């Protein structure tokens, strides 16, 4: 509780200026904090840029998240090697919000338990990330369909990986959803996207990431 409050306090003290490490340290020193000293990365995560605020307050985005209805994208079956994926059905510009990673919000240990229970070789639909206050969380899209949209496939979970030609990236937001503020992940375009382009993000892992166990997953390095 105290840590969260301190992170928020430091982030708010930075105003519209993106926090700098020296500034974060200076504020903590001035406050005389010796324990629960906010880390720079947590303050950076908690700091809300004017751009982030615009997205978090956008009613159309909120509606899309709640209803799981996203414009301009469709599922496509790429065949056995890759499975399903997501393509653009309208052009997007760099910075546009494409869709969210929809799933049930779990704690990191709950997510890890879920991952350990997966059968070998099964596709993984768990997204691990750090929330606004530095809390380690997991979005579970493995449990499918989700309780809230039992008749829907959702897009975020179907996006494939590309380390070299990704065109979207996941960004953490805190959305004021009808059931309260919630750490959420939205995919933003990293460049202009044309109709029929596949939407891919960099999963952040490579073949060598799994102590030799992922060496057969050639697609991870593409
Ligand atoms: C989050 S799912 C993505 C959607 C998945 N293709 C599907 O059909 O549901 C992740 C899985 O998709 C497959 N995948 C993702 N990116 C790939 C790529 N570039 N090439 C081949 N398979 C890929 C892998 O099997 C991976 O475990
Ligand atoms: Zn749902």
PDB file of C-alpha atoms and ligand atoms in Angstrom:
ATOM      1  CA  UNK A   1       0.000   0.000   0.000  1.00  0.00           C
ATOM      2  CA  UNK A   2       2.681   2.468   1.068  1.00  0.00           C
ATOM      3  CA  UNK A   3       4.849   1.495  -1.900  1.00  0.00           C
ATOM      4  CA  UNK A   4       1.994   2.016  -4.357  1.00  0.00           C
ATOM      5  CA  UNK A   5       1.197   5.408  -2.834  1.00  0.00           C
ATOM      6  CA  UNK A   6       4.835   6.457  -3.068  1.00  0.00           C
ATOM      7  CA  UNK A   7       5.114   5.327  -6.687  1.00  0.00           C
ATOM      8  CA  UNK A   8       2.009   7.358  -7.529  1.00  0.00           C
ATOM      9  CA  UNK A   9       3.259  10.366  -5.584  1.00  0.00           C
ATOM     10  CA  UNK A  10       6.594  10.413  -7.431  1.00  0.00           C
ATOM     11  CA  UNK A  11       4.891   9.843 -10.801  1.00  0.00           C
ATOM     12  CA  UNK A  12       2.472  12.713 -10.115  1.00  0.00           C
ATOM     13  CA  UNK A  13       5.362  14.971  -9.051  1.00  0.00           C
ATOM     14  CA  UNK A  14       6.859  14.541 -12.517  1.00  0.00           C
ATOM     15  CA  UNK A  15       3.762  16.185 -14.050  1.00  0.00           C
ATOM     16  CA  UNK A  16       3.736  16.116 -17.848  1.00  0.00           C
ATOM     17  CA  UNK A  17       7.494  15.505 -17.980  1.00  0.00           C
ATOM     18  CA  UNK A  18       8.506  11.886 -18.538  1.00  0.00           C
ATOM     19  CA  UNK A  19      10.269  10.784 -15.284  1.00  0.00           C
ATOM     20  CA  UNK A  20      14.079  10.767 -15.283  1.00  0.00           C
ATOM     21  CA  UNK A  21      16.039   8.447 -12.995  1.00  0.00           C
ATOM     22  CA  UNK A  22      17.865  11.322 -11.248  1.00  0.00           C
ATOM     23  CA  UNK A  23      14.580  13.111 -10.576  1.00  0.00           C
ATOM     24  CA  UNK A  24      12.985   9.979  -9.080  1.00  0.00           C
ATOM     25  CA  UNK A  25      16.005   9.510  -6.781  1.00  0.00           C
ATOM     26  CA  UNK A  26      15.959  13.207  -5.804  1.00  0.00           C
ATOM     27  CA  UNK A  27      12.263  13.099  -4.828  1.00  0.00           C
ATOM     28  CA  UNK A  28      12.772   9.964  -2.702  1.00  0.00           C
ATOM     29  CA  UNK A  29      15.784  11.585  -1.004  1.00  0.00           C
ATOM     30  CA  UNK A  30      13.884  14.797  -0.316  1.00  0.00           C
ATOM     31  CA  UNK A  31      11.039  12.791   1.228  1.00  0.00           C
ATOM     32  CA  UNK A  32      13.582  10.990   3.407  1.00  0.00           C
ATOM     33  CA  UNK A  33      12.308   7.513   2.420  1.00  0.00           C
ATOM     34  CA  UNK A  34      14.576   4.675   3.473  1.00  0.00           C
ATOM     35  CA  UNK A  35      12.234   1.738   2.842  1.00  0.00           C
ATOM     36  CA  UNK A  36       9.614   1.224   0.139  1.00  0.00           C
ATOM     37  CA  UNK A  37      11.615   3.529  -2.116  1.00  0.00           C
ATOM     38  CA  UNK A  38       9.923   3.582  -5.534  1.00  0.00           C
ATOM     39  CA  UNK A  39      12.044   2.090  -8.305  1.00  0.00           C
ATOM     40  CA  UNK A  40      12.578   4.145 -11.451  1.00  0.00           C
ATOM     41  CA  UNK A  41      10.941   1.478 -13.649  1.00  0.00           C
ATOM     42  CA  UNK A  42       7.813   1.368 -11.473  1.00  0.00           C
ATOM     43  CA  UNK A  43       7.529   5.169 -11.521  1.00  0.00           C
ATOM     44  CA  UNK A  44       7.970   5.169 -15.278  1.00  0.00           C
ATOM     45  CA  UNK A  45       5.231   2.541 -15.556  1.00  0.00           C
ATOM     46  CA  UNK A  46       2.922   4.509 -13.258  1.00  0.00           C
ATOM     47  CA  UNK A  47       3.531   7.847 -14.961  1.00  0.00           C
ATOM     48  CA  UNK A  48       0.709   8.624 -17.299  1.00  0.00           C
ATOM     49  CA  UNK A  49       1.792  10.489 -20.414  1.00  0.00           C
ATOM     50  CA  UNK A  50      -0.710  12.870 -22.032  1.00  0.00           C
ATOM     51  CA  UNK A  51      -0.893  10.357 -24.908  1.00  0.00           C
ATOM     52  CA  UNK A  52      -1.684   7.516 -22.507  1.00  0.00           C
ATOM     53  CA  UNK A  53      -4.382   9.592 -20.821  1.00  0.00           C
ATOM     54  CA  UNK A  54      -5.996  10.268 -24.192  1.00  0.00           C
ATOM     55  CA  UNK A  55      -6.183   6.524 -24.839  1.00  0.00           C
ATOM     56  CA  UNK A  56      -7.345   5.654 -21.316  1.00  0.00           C
ATOM     57  CA  UNK A  57     -10.168   8.185 -21.543  1.00  0.00           C
ATOM     58  CA  UNK A  58     -11.256   7.247 -25.037  1.00  0.00           C
ATOM     59  CA  UNK A  59     -14.839   5.980 -24.825  1.00  0.00           C
ATOM     60  CA  UNK A  60     -14.687   4.132 -28.158  1.00  0.00           C
ATOM     61  CA  UNK A  61     -11.659   2.117 -26.996  1.00  0.00           C
ATOM     62  CA  UNK A  62     -13.389   1.349 -23.714  1.00  0.00           C
ATOM     63  CA  UNK A  63     -16.491   0.175 -25.586  1.00  0.00           C
ATOM     64  CA  UNK A  64     -14.393  -2.079 -27.833  1.00  0.00           C
ATOM     65  CA  UNK A  65     -12.661  -3.591 -24.791  1.00  0.00           C
ATOM     66  CA  UNK A  66     -15.956  -4.263 -23.037  1.00  0.00           C
ATOM     67  CA  UNK A  67     -17.778  -5.639 -26.086  1.00  0.00           C
ATOM     68  CA  UNK A  68     -14.699  -7.219 -27.715  1.00  0.00           C
ATOM     69  CA  UNK A  69     -15.610  -5.584 -31.008  1.00  0.00           C
ATOM     70  CA  UNK A  70     -12.630  -4.175 -32.910  1.00  0.00           C
ATOM     71  CA  UNK A  71     -12.781  -2.393 -36.267  1.00  0.00           C
ATOM     72  CA  UNK A  72     -10.476  -3.186 -39.151  1.00  0.00           C
ATOM     73  CA  UNK A  73      -9.110  -6.585 -38.162  1.00  0.00           C
ATOM     74  CA  UNK A  74     -10.071 -10.180 -38.920  1.00  0.00           C
ATOM     75  CA  UNK A  75      -8.895 -13.678 -38.087  1.00  0.00           C
ATOM     76  CA  UNK A  76      -7.134 -15.660 -40.789  1.00  0.00           C
ATOM     77  CA  UNK A  77      -6.120 -19.302 -40.858  1.00  0.00           C
ATOM     78  CA  UNK A  78      -2.473 -19.555 -41.968  1.00  0.00           C
ATOM     79  CA  UNK A  79      -2.462 -23.336 -42.060  1.00  0.00           C
ATOM     80  CA  UNK A  80      -0.847 -26.034 -40.005  1.00  0.00           C
ATOM     81  CA  UNK A  81       2.577 -24.454 -39.464  1.00  0.00           C
ATOM     82  CA  UNK A  82       1.368 -21.258 -37.884  1.00  0.00           C
ATOM     83  CA  UNK A  83      -2.295 -21.730 -37.062  1.00  0.00           C
ATOM     84  CA  UNK A  84      -4.598 -18.746 -36.906  1.00  0.00           C
ATOM     85  CA  UNK A  85      -3.493 -15.124 -36.983  1.00  0.00           C
ATOM     86  CA  UNK A  86      -4.879 -11.611 -37.299  1.00  0.00           C
ATOM     87  CA  UNK A  87      -4.840  -9.448 -40.434  1.00  0.00           C
ATOM     88  CA  UNK A  88      -5.754  -5.823 -41.119  1.00  0.00           C
ATOM     89  CA  UNK A  89      -8.906  -5.226 -43.146  1.00  0.00           C
ATOM     90  CA  UNK A  90      -8.376  -1.442 -43.130  1.00  0.00           C
ATOM     91  CA  UNK A  91      -5.211   0.677 -43.097  1.00  0.00           C
ATOM     92  CA  UNK A  92      -3.819   1.723 -39.703  1.00  0.00           C
ATOM     93  CA  UNK A  93      -1.405   4.538 -38.867  1.00  0.00           C
ATOM     94  CA  UNK A  94       1.551   4.326 -36.503  1.00  0.00           C
ATOM     95  CA  UNK A  95       0.288   4.741 -32.929  1.00  0.00           C
ATOM     96  CA  UNK A  96      -3.271   3.517 -33.606  1.00  0.00           C
ATOM     97  CA  UNK A  97      -4.831   1.179 -31.048  1.00  0.00           C
ATOM     98  CA  UNK A  98      -5.549  -2.132 -32.780  1.00  0.00           C
ATOM     99  CA  UNK A  99      -7.114  -4.278 -30.031  1.00  0.00           C
ATOM    100  CA  UNK A 100      -6.439  -5.504 -26.505  1.00  0.00           C
ATOM    101  CA  UNK A 101      -5.054  -8.770 -25.142  1.00  0.00           C
ATOM    102  CA  UNK A 102      -8.315  -9.992 -23.699  1.00  0.00           C
ATOM    103  CA  UNK A 103      -8.147 -12.478 -20.868  1.00  0.00           C
ATOM    104  CA  UNK A 104      -8.859 -13.067 -17.218  1.00  0.00           C
ATOM    105  CA  UNK A 105      -6.508 -11.080 -15.007  1.00  0.00           C
ATOM    106  CA  UNK A 106      -4.473 -13.380 -12.743  1.00  0.00           C
ATOM    107  CA  UNK A 107      -1.542 -12.875 -10.400  1.00  0.00           C
ATOM    108  CA  UNK A 108       1.842 -13.982 -11.778  1.00  0.00           C
ATOM    109  CA  UNK A 109       1.987 -17.140  -9.600  1.00  0.00           C
ATOM    110  CA  UNK A 110      -1.532 -18.112 -10.744  1.00  0.00           C
ATOM    111  CA  UNK A 111      -0.451 -17.593 -14.366  1.00  0.00           C
ATOM    112  CA  UNK A 112       2.702 -19.664 -13.876  1.00  0.00           C
ATOM    113  CA  UNK A 113       0.668 -22.487 -12.387  1.00  0.00           C
ATOM    114  CA  UNK A 114      -1.590 -22.316 -15.430  1.00  0.00           C
ATOM    115  CA  UNK A 115       1.469 -22.459 -17.714  1.00  0.00           C
ATOM    116  CA  UNK A 116       3.015 -25.421 -15.913  1.00  0.00           C
ATOM    117  CA  UNK A 117      -0.246 -27.319 -16.417  1.00  0.00           C
ATOM    118  CA  UNK A 118      -0.039 -26.946 -20.222  1.00  0.00           C
ATOM    119  CA  UNK A 119       0.649 -30.044 -22.249  1.00  0.00           C
ATOM    120  CA  UNK A 120       4.010 -30.151 -24.007  1.00  0.00           C
ATOM    121  CA  UNK A 121       3.843 -28.374 -27.382  1.00  0.00           C
ATOM    122  CA  UNK A 122       0.486 -26.737 -26.626  1.00  0.00           C
ATOM    123  CA  UNK A 123      -0.018 -23.177 -27.863  1.00  0.00           C
ATOM    124  CA  UNK A 124       0.323 -20.728 -25.009  1.00  0.00           C
ATOM    125  CA  UNK A 125      -2.219 -17.954 -24.531  1.00  0.00           C
ATOM    126  CA  UNK A 126      -0.880 -16.403 -21.330  1.00  0.00           C
ATOM    127  CA  UNK A 127       0.436 -12.846 -21.311  1.00  0.00           C
ATOM    128  CA  UNK A 128       2.735 -11.906 -18.420  1.00  0.00           C
ATOM    129  CA  UNK A 129       3.276  -8.212 -17.677  1.00  0.00           C
ATOM    130  CA  UNK A 130       3.832  -5.594 -14.980  1.00  0.00           C
ATOM    131  CA  UNK A 131       0.776  -3.510 -14.011  1.00  0.00           C
ATOM    132  CA  UNK A 132       0.692   0.222 -13.367  1.00  0.00           C
ATOM    133  CA  UNK A 133       1.939  -0.171  -9.809  1.00  0.00           C
ATOM    134  CA  UNK A 134       4.649  -2.696 -10.573  1.00  0.00           C
ATOM    135  CA  UNK A 135       2.445  -5.693  -9.713  1.00  0.00           C
ATOM    136  CA  UNK A 136       3.342  -8.795 -11.714  1.00  0.00           C
ATOM    137  CA  UNK A 137       0.248 -10.014 -13.510  1.00  0.00           C
ATOM    138  CA  UNK A 138      -0.911 -12.445 -16.162  1.00  0.00           C
ATOM    139  CA  UNK A 139      -3.764 -12.262 -18.662  1.00  0.00           C
ATOM    140  CA  UNK A 140      -5.196 -15.714 -19.115  1.00  0.00           C
ATOM    141  CA  UNK A 141      -6.604 -16.243 -22.596  1.00  0.00           C
ATOM    142  CA  UNK A 142      -5.816 -19.962 -22.345  1.00  0.00           C
ATOM    143  CA  UNK A 143      -9.156 -20.514 -20.691  1.00  0.00           C
ATOM    144  CA  UNK A 144     -11.251 -20.313 -23.823  1.00  0.00           C
ATOM    145  CA  UNK A 145     -13.848 -19.119 -24.467  1.00  0.00           C
ATOM    146  CA  UNK A 146     -13.725 -16.496 -21.730  1.00  0.00           C
ATOM    147  CA  UNK A 147     -16.543 -16.289 -19.205  1.00  0.00           C
ATOM    148  CA  UNK A 148     -17.483 -12.773 -20.328  1.00  0.00           C
ATOM    149  CA  UNK A 149     -17.696 -13.508 -24.093  1.00  0.00           C
ATOM    150  CA  UNK A 150     -18.596 -17.181 -24.342  1.00  0.00           C
ATOM    151  CA  UNK A 151     -19.580 -16.953 -28.014  1.00  0.00           C
ATOM    152  CA  UNK A 152     -16.463 -15.106 -29.227  1.00  0.00           C
ATOM    153  CA  UNK A 153     -12.916 -15.736 -30.281  1.00  0.00           C
ATOM    154  CA  UNK A 154     -10.822 -12.725 -29.284  1.00  0.00           C
ATOM    155  CA  UNK A 155      -8.074 -11.138 -31.375  1.00  0.00           C
ATOM    156  CA  UNK A 156      -5.211 -10.472 -28.947  1.00  0.00           C
ATOM    157  CA  UNK A 157      -4.669 -14.165 -28.216  1.00  0.00           C
ATOM    158  CA  UNK A 158      -4.498 -14.978 -31.926  1.00  0.00           C
ATOM    159  CA  UNK A 159      -1.702 -12.579 -32.855  1.00  0.00           C
ATOM    160  CA  UNK A 160       1.426 -14.337 -34.022  1.00  0.00           C
ATOM    161  CA  UNK A 161       5.062 -13.543 -33.333  1.00  0.00           C
ATOM    162  CA  UNK A 162       7.693 -11.808 -35.412  1.00  0.00           C
ATOM    163  CA  UNK A 163      10.973 -10.571 -34.008  1.00  0.00           C
ATOM    164  CA  UNK A 164      12.102  -8.949 -37.252  1.00  0.00           C
ATOM    165  CA  UNK A 165       8.910  -7.727 -38.919  1.00  0.00           C
ATOM    166  CA  UNK A 166       6.558  -6.954 -36.048  1.00  0.00           C
ATOM    167  CA  UNK A 167       4.119  -4.090 -36.664  1.00  0.00           C
ATOM    168  CA  UNK A 168       2.321  -3.890 -33.309  1.00  0.00           C
ATOM    169  CA  UNK A 169       3.522  -3.766 -29.700  1.00  0.00           C
ATOM    170  CA  UNK A 170       1.739  -4.417 -26.406  1.00  0.00           C
ATOM    171  CA  UNK A 171       1.474  -1.408 -24.056  1.00  0.00           C
ATOM    172  CA  UNK A 172       0.121  -1.440 -20.493  1.00  0.00           C
ATOM    173  CA  UNK A 173      -2.784   0.883 -19.698  1.00  0.00           C
ATOM    174  CA  UNK A 174      -5.047   1.247 -16.708  1.00  0.00           C
ATOM    175  CA  UNK A 175      -8.583   1.393 -18.021  1.00  0.00           C
ATOM    176  CA  UNK A 176     -11.592   2.560 -16.038  1.00  0.00           C
ATOM    177  CA  UNK A 177     -13.826  -0.338 -16.967  1.00  0.00           C
ATOM    178  CA  UNK A 178     -17.433  -0.661 -15.722  1.00  0.00           C
ATOM    179  CA  UNK A 179     -16.276  -3.040 -12.954  1.00  0.00           C
ATOM    180  CA  UNK A 180     -13.454  -0.732 -11.853  1.00  0.00           C
ATOM    181  CA  UNK A 181      -9.954   0.353 -12.886  1.00  0.00           C
ATOM    182  CA  UNK A 182      -8.044  -2.536 -14.403  1.00  0.00           C
ATOM    183  CA  UNK A 183      -4.501  -3.052 -15.703  1.00  0.00           C
ATOM    184  CA  UNK A 184      -4.940  -3.841 -19.384  1.00  0.00           C
ATOM    185  CA  UNK A 185      -2.779  -4.453 -22.420  1.00  0.00           C
ATOM    186  CA  UNK A 186      -3.505  -2.748 -25.730  1.00  0.00           C
ATOM    187  CA  UNK A 187      -1.693  -3.392 -29.010  1.00  0.00           C
ATOM    188  CA  UNK A 188      -0.515  -0.233 -30.762  1.00  0.00           C
ATOM    189  CA  UNK A 189       0.704  -0.014 -34.367  1.00  0.00           C
ATOM    190  CA  UNK A 190       4.489   0.537 -34.495  1.00  0.00           C
ATOM    191  CA  UNK A 191       4.279   1.678 -38.137  1.00  0.00           C
ATOM    192  CA  UNK A 192       1.691   2.266 -40.824  1.00  0.00           C
ATOM    193  CA  UNK A 193      -0.144  -0.952 -41.662  1.00  0.00           C
ATOM    194  CA  UNK A 194      -1.777  -1.819 -45.006  1.00  0.00           C
ATOM    195  CA  UNK A 195      -4.869  -3.913 -45.717  1.00  0.00           C
ATOM    196  CA  UNK A 196      -4.093  -7.671 -45.621  1.00  0.00           C
ATOM    197  CA  UNK A 197      -0.872  -7.206 -43.602  1.00  0.00           C
ATOM    198  CA  UNK A 198      -0.635  -9.736 -40.826  1.00  0.00           C
ATOM    199  CA  UNK A 199      -0.456  -8.150 -37.361  1.00  0.00           C
ATOM    200  CA  UNK A 200       2.483  -9.536 -35.408  1.00  0.00           C
ATOM    201  CA  UNK A 201       4.251  -8.575 -32.208  1.00  0.00           C
ATOM    202  CA  UNK A 202       7.590  -9.566 -30.774  1.00  0.00           C
ATOM    203  CA  UNK A 203       6.914 -12.129 -28.030  1.00  0.00           C
ATOM    204  CA  UNK A 204      10.286 -11.108 -26.558  1.00  0.00           C
ATOM    205  CA  UNK A 205      11.650 -14.649 -26.482  1.00  0.00           C
ATOM    206  CA  UNK A 206      14.082 -16.402 -28.811  1.00  0.00           C
ATOM    207  CA  UNK A 207      15.000 -20.030 -29.447  1.00  0.00           C
ATOM    208  CA  UNK A 208      17.847 -19.727 -26.959  1.00  0.00           C
ATOM    209  CA  UNK A 209      15.543 -18.334 -24.240  1.00  0.00           C
ATOM    210  CA  UNK A 210      14.463 -21.750 -22.984  1.00  0.00           C
ATOM    211  CA  UNK A 211      17.794 -23.268 -21.917  1.00  0.00           C
ATOM    212  CA  UNK A 212      17.978 -25.249 -25.158  1.00  0.00           C
ATOM    213  CA  UNK A 213      14.404 -26.550 -24.961  1.00  0.00           C
ATOM    214  CA  UNK A 214      13.102 -24.173 -27.639  1.00  0.00           C
ATOM    215  CA  UNK A 215      15.771 -24.790 -30.270  1.00  0.00           C
ATOM    216  CA  UNK A 216      13.252 -26.518 -32.568  1.00  0.00           C
ATOM    217  CA  UNK A 217      11.000 -23.428 -32.563  1.00  0.00           C
ATOM    218  CA  UNK A 218      12.658 -21.793 -35.573  1.00  0.00           C
ATOM    219  CA  UNK A 219       9.833 -19.274 -35.985  1.00  0.00           C
ATOM    220  CA  UNK A 220      10.838 -17.575 -32.712  1.00  0.00           C
ATOM    221  CA  UNK A 221      13.921 -16.107 -34.379  1.00  0.00           C
ATOM    222  CA  UNK A 222      12.104 -14.910 -37.541  1.00  0.00           C
TER     223      UNK A 222
HETATM  224  C1  LIG B   1      -0.648 -16.793 -28.885  1.00  0.00           C
HETATM  225  S1  LIG B   1      -0.709 -18.072 -30.043  1.00  0.00           S
HETATM  226  C2  LIG B   1      -0.958 -17.215 -31.547  1.00  0.00           C
HETATM  227  C3  LIG B   1      -2.171 -17.721 -32.310  1.00  0.00           C
HETATM  228  C4  LIG B   1      -2.031 -19.100 -32.846  1.00  0.00           C
HETATM  229  N1  LIG B   1      -1.379 -19.116 -34.142  1.00  0.00           N
HETATM  230  C5  LIG B   1      -3.386 -19.792 -32.958  1.00  0.00           C
HETATM  231  O1  LIG B   1      -3.667 -20.445 -33.967  1.00  0.00           O
HETATM  232  O2  LIG B   1      -4.171 -19.686 -32.034  1.00  0.00           O
HETATM  233  C6  LIG B   1       0.979 -18.541 -30.020  1.00  0.00           C
HETATM  234  C7  LIG B   1       1.271 -19.780 -30.827  1.00  0.00           C
HETATM  235  O3  LIG B   1       1.118 -19.512 -32.220  1.00  0.00           O
HETATM  236  C8  LIG B   1       2.159 -20.108 -32.981  1.00  0.00           C
HETATM  237  N2  LIG B   1       2.953 -19.047 -33.616  1.00  0.00           N
HETATM  238  C9  LIG B   1       3.037 -17.759 -33.264  1.00  0.00           C
HETATM  239  N3  LIG B   1       3.802 -17.074 -34.096  1.00  0.00           N
HETATM  240  C10 LIG B   1       4.239 -17.929 -35.017  1.00  0.00           C
HETATM  241  C11 LIG B   1       5.089 -17.810 -36.166  1.00  0.00           C
HETATM  242  N4  LIG B   1       5.633 -16.673 -36.505  1.00  0.00           N
HETATM  243  N5  LIG B   1       5.312 -18.933 -36.894  1.00  0.00           N
HETATM  244  C12 LIG B   1       4.759 -20.122 -36.549  1.00  0.00           C
HETATM  245  N6  LIG B   1       3.941 -20.299 -35.480  1.00  0.00           N
HETATM  246  C13 LIG B   1       3.689 -19.210 -34.727  1.00  0.00           C
HETATM  247  C14 LIG B   1       2.985 -20.910 -31.991  1.00  0.00           C
HETATM  248  O4  LIG B   1       2.506 -22.235 -31.989  1.00  0.00           O
HETATM  249  C15 LIG B   1       2.703 -20.239 -30.670  1.00  0.00           C
HETATM  250  O5  LIG B   1       2.818 -21.107 -29.564  1.00  0.00           O
HETATM  251 ZN1  LIG B   2     -14.399 -12.058 -22.361  1.00  0.00          ZN
END
